Amino acid sequence: MTPAIHLKNIGKRYGNLWVLRHADFRVDPGTAHALLGENGAGKSTLIKIIAGVHAPSEGTIQIGEADNVSLADAGDAMARGIAVVHQELDLFDNLTVAENIALDSHRKGFFKPARAQMVAEATRVLALLGETSLTPDTPLGQLTTSDKQKVAIAKALGRDAKLIVFDEPTSSLNGHDADQLMELILQIKARSIAIVYVSHKMTEIMRIADQVTVLRDGAVALCAPVTDIDHTQISTAMLGRPAGEIFPERPSAPTDGELALSVKGLAGRNVAGVDFEARKGEVLALAGRPDSGSSETLRLLFGLNAQSAGTISLAGAPYRVRNSRDAVEAGVGYIAADRLREGIMPLQDVLTNVGSVIHLHFGEGGESLRTKSLKAIADLNVKARSPDLPITALSGGNQQKALLARWIAAKPKLLLLDDPTRGVDVGAKQEIYRLIRKLAAGGTTVIYTSSETHELTELADRILLFRDGSIVETFSTVDAETLDHRIAS
Amino acid sequence: MSAVSGASRPQSPSALRKGFARLLRSRELGVFVPLLLISIFFAYQSPVFLTEQNLLNLLRQISLLGVMAIGATFVLIASEVDLSVGSVYGLSGIVTGLLITSGVSDYAALGAILVLGFLIGTANGLVTVYGRIPSFIATLGSLYLIRGLTLVITGGQPVTLEFDANADFLRYIAQGIVFGKVSMQVVILAVAAIIGYVLLHRSRFGFEIFAVGGNEKAAQVIGIRTGKVKILAFGIASLTGALCGAVNFGFIESVQPTNGQGLELDVIAAVIIGGTRLGGGQGSILGTLLGVLLIGVLRNGLVLLGVSAFWQTATIGAVVILAALASATLNRKRA
């Protein structure tokens, strides 16, 4: 069969650093090829080469019958039938659905298309998806993420895309919408369109993909039909060793330890009555889809979201939390998933970032503040050429370690971590896992969420599964495959 | 965008209903209703307000503000701001006068000043886009720079159009009357509005301005040259400033080098009252025209009622705040 696209021996180099090398990647019409890999494995480089954003440093590209194609830019790739549905959806909230579909930088002429013409075109391409409930005249900003995604897909189909790349399309969808999207992708596949599916959600990959490629350190670590492989093989290929070896030893869970946290009937935005307890030194994972209430529970506990009902007690004492100040002063720490917007202070240096909590809330200052901050930086192995550099000069992993250092310096009783390894390389991940375990051994209770199933199953003492704002199941031991299914169902 | 709906003729009752629903949802309604109410109020309070003479006079008074507001609409929708337009207006009047005084024909002087205006705008755009600094800062700088140069050129002295100067064309477009009663300035506004409407709402360039102002990164990803779009928008805004400065010179025939100080704020106020979002991505020529009209009606009506100029200024300030609050509330309801 003629491939929709075939990257042959593709490499990409920045200066002397190869971020991708000797990679072979082929997708046939009517099939879906799943692409996996840790951060920095070369996934996004590969996609950008397919999308025409980056030119490869070596290797050749075949698109359909045409071999040795060089893509000039994203527009050129689009013209050759390649469309990318990005995670952040390159759409315009201020324009209508019809205008979003019509907007195209490669259109010629002075005038923009007439409204009636745009509406007709939008109706046509939305119908290709079997989508009739979206009105072309609606401003896009009024749509849900899931509907926006449909508009992006419709736009691609309307351009006669031969290959559609989906970049983590379900990362911000709830269970129902993710399910719908899967159906839609299967439909698209049935039209002989080739799919590249970037995701690390095994259930999704097993459901829609025909072929799986795993990248690691810029090279193909695994390429096989989906029917020939299982979860363990994929995660081993991604990590370079069995998942078990990445995670630290779990001491026997403290089942009879002192009660650190007791939550009864907790409710707020996206959280509808949650009860659970956590012991001193326990590591608790909150699993669930985005919007299931797991992240929001952490925000409630830290006073960032308003609590509409429930009682909480911390170390035996009632814990009333109206804002984050109450939380910090009661000995609770929190790291948000969005490191850039809710974590670091981007204009400040590493030292100031690390020292901020003990300075602002615990009155540390002068030499003592500096000493304690430097100690936390050293303890967490934050790699910075100087603590006086702006924190943005550090890698994602080191920024995250600096944020952890900020809280460690304050010696919290309870540490809440929302997806703490997001955008962090494997080495830093491993350090973060060890640190969580070390904190727990020292008596801190750690509650975290993660978008990677292995981090839930391999690190936590207990896993609470969230769905629609409440806890539906609790696991002490569970394998990743089962948990994945339970999260998705 | 609803301006589009107003222009297309509904074919069936359901199309009519849809068109009407779009009209009700439109941002222009947010300025049209207050405009109507205030006009009714003035009509009751003053017998002069609704006279043909007064309305034509009112239109003439807002014409140049309107032309500059149309230019500024492009910049504001592209999510930028041009603070230098008042200085460009001042410079333009002075340079036009000096050129004509030195014997250059008024046609050539006008042509030169329009080119100069466009180039100044382009420079604002280049500094903003390639210097990667906020246009607020870039154009704040050119506000002072251009005003200072204007003072340097004139030595602080006013420039006057000599009685016998050969400037018939300039005098005609500034002072001329068509149809026996309509000022040429109103005609200039009408032409600017039509050109502005076509450019902003019907052309590919206008489409790209909305895209750039709505989501610049996404616009880049789909291959829109966002820098070029913005630079052109700045060029248009400055061009209107230069045109109006020249026409104003032709109208009053003598200008101070300080002429037009603070005008940029009137311009921005009119555009914002007209429903254009300061953050970019939303707005229309129709809305801007209504915003300009609202300011004109307020000034005119308050004068008729004998309200002091000081209170007029305060009233316009209050209207700006109310307009911004109204549009913010509307947006929240829609979300």
PDB file of C-alpha atoms in Angstrom, chain A residues 74-75 78 86 88-96 98-100 102-115 118 137 139 141-142 155, chain B residues 1 4-5 8 18 22 25 198-205 207-208 210-219 221-224 280-282 334-335:
ATOM      1  CA  ALA A  74       2.939  24.576   7.889  1.00  0.00           C
ATOM      2  CA  GLY A  75       0.887  25.941   5.004  1.00  0.00           C
ATOM      3  CA  MET A  78      -1.658  21.673   4.939  1.00  0.00           C
ATOM      4  CA  HIS A  86      -3.189  20.695  18.493  1.00  0.00           C
ATOM      5  CA  GLU A  88      -4.395  24.020  22.586  1.00  0.00           C
ATOM      6  CA  LEU A  89      -6.525  24.098  19.407  1.00  0.00           C
ATOM      7  CA  ASP A  90      -5.442  26.864  17.077  1.00  0.00           C
ATOM      8  CA  LEU A  91      -8.841  28.465  16.900  1.00  0.00           C
ATOM      9  CA  PHE A  92     -10.318  31.878  17.573  1.00  0.00           C
ATOM     10  CA  ASP A  93     -12.834  32.432  20.343  1.00  0.00           C
ATOM     11  CA  ASN A  94     -13.791  35.824  18.945  1.00  0.00           C
ATOM     12  CA  LEU A  95     -14.807  34.445  15.556  1.00  0.00           C
ATOM     13  CA  THR A  96     -17.846  32.354  14.718  1.00  0.00           C
ATOM     14  CA  ALA A  98     -18.090  29.389  10.255  1.00  0.00           C
ATOM     15  CA  GLU A  99     -15.346  32.015  10.278  1.00  0.00           C
ATOM     16  CA  ASN A 100     -12.980  29.697  12.104  1.00  0.00           C
ATOM     17  CA  ALA A 102     -13.136  29.569   6.618  1.00  0.00           C
ATOM     18  CA  LEU A 103     -10.031  31.314   7.936  1.00  0.00           C
ATOM     19  CA  ASP A 104      -7.109  30.197   5.850  1.00  0.00           C
ATOM     20  CA  SER A 105      -3.920  32.085   5.222  1.00  0.00           C
ATOM     21  CA  HIS A 106      -3.547  30.506   1.808  1.00  0.00           C
ATOM     22  CA  ARG A 107      -6.701  31.985   0.413  1.00  0.00           C
ATOM     23  CA  LYS A 108      -6.009  34.468  -2.342  1.00  0.00           C
ATOM     24  CA  GLY A 109      -7.731  37.670  -3.328  1.00  0.00           C
ATOM     25  CA  PHE A 110      -8.717  40.886  -1.636  1.00  0.00           C
ATOM     26  CA  PHE A 111     -12.066  39.893  -0.204  1.00  0.00           C
ATOM     27  CA  LYS A 112     -12.962  37.443   2.513  1.00  0.00           C
ATOM     28  CA  PRO A 113     -15.696  34.937   1.694  1.00  0.00           C
ATOM     29  CA  ALA A 114     -19.284  36.146   2.107  1.00  0.00           C
ATOM     30  CA  ARG A 115     -21.067  35.124   5.276  1.00  0.00           C
ATOM     31  CA  MET A 118     -18.875  30.556   5.001  1.00  0.00           C
ATOM     32  CA  ASP A 137     -23.060  31.511  13.458  1.00  0.00           C
ATOM     33  CA  PRO A 139     -19.101  32.570  18.381  1.00  0.00           C
ATOM     34  CA  GLY A 141     -15.935  31.181  22.588  1.00  0.00           C
ATOM     35  CA  GLN A 142     -19.365  29.944  23.605  1.00  0.00           C
ATOM     36  CA  LYS A 155     -11.863  22.169   9.469  1.00  0.00           C
TER      37      LYS A 155
ATOM     38  CA  MET B   1     -19.710  41.079  12.879  1.00  0.00           C
ATOM     39  CA  VAL B   4     -22.541  42.061   8.155  1.00  0.00           C
ATOM     40  CA  SER B   5     -26.039  40.887   8.972  1.00  0.00           C
ATOM     41  CA  SER B   8     -27.441  41.352   3.783  1.00  0.00           C
ATOM     42  CA  LYS B  18     -32.496  35.075  12.560  1.00  0.00           C
ATOM     43  CA  ARG B  22     -28.355  38.498  15.570  1.00  0.00           C
ATOM     44  CA  ARG B  25     -27.144  39.927  20.283  1.00  0.00           C
ATOM     45  CA  VAL B 198     -14.950  47.073   3.351  1.00  0.00           C
ATOM     46  CA  LEU B 199     -11.411  46.721   4.660  1.00  0.00           C
ATOM     47  CA  LEU B 200     -12.345  45.529   8.139  1.00  0.00           C
ATOM     48  CA  HIS B 201     -15.430  43.437   7.529  1.00  0.00           C
ATOM     49  CA  ARG B 202     -15.218  42.322   3.940  1.00  0.00           C
ATOM     50  CA  SER B 203     -11.554  41.931   3.095  1.00  0.00           C
ATOM     51  CA  ARG B 204      -9.152  39.145   3.872  1.00  0.00           C
ATOM     52  CA  PHE B 205      -6.928  41.687   5.610  1.00  0.00           C
ATOM     53  CA  PHE B 207     -10.450  38.954   8.636  1.00  0.00           C
ATOM     54  CA  GLU B 208      -6.804  38.516   9.566  1.00  0.00           C
ATOM     55  CA  PHE B 210      -9.734  39.849  13.858  1.00  0.00           C
ATOM     56  CA  ALA B 211      -7.729  36.626  13.911  1.00  0.00           C
ATOM     57  CA  VAL B 212      -4.547  38.324  15.121  1.00  0.00           C
ATOM     58  CA  GLY B 213      -6.429  40.257  17.795  1.00  0.00           C
ATOM     59  CA  GLY B 214      -8.326  37.181  18.934  1.00  0.00           C
ATOM     60  CA  ASN B 215      -5.452  34.723  19.217  1.00  0.00           C
ATOM     61  CA  GLU B 216      -2.115  35.863  17.884  1.00  0.00           C
ATOM     62  CA  LYS B 217      -0.364  32.538  18.399  1.00  0.00           C
ATOM     63  CA  ALA B 218      -3.039  30.594  16.586  1.00  0.00           C
ATOM     64  CA  ALA B 219      -2.933  33.138  13.784  1.00  0.00           C
ATOM     65  CA  VAL B 221       0.270  28.744  13.409  1.00  0.00           C
ATOM     66  CA  ILE B 222      -2.180  28.903  10.504  1.00  0.00           C
ATOM     67  CA  GLY B 223       0.317  30.979   8.580  1.00  0.00           C
ATOM     68  CA  ILE B 224      -0.985  34.526   8.984  1.00  0.00           C
ATOM     69  CA  GLY B 280      -8.555  43.046  20.727  1.00  0.00           C
ATOM     70  CA  GLY B 281     -10.525  40.669  18.558  1.00  0.00           C
ATOM     71  CA  GLN B 282     -13.885  42.394  18.739  1.00  0.00           C
ATOM     72  CA  ARG B 334     -22.532  35.352  26.999  1.00  0.00           C
ATOM     73  CA  ALA B 335     -19.752  33.196  28.357  1.00  0.00           C
TER      74      ALA B 335
END
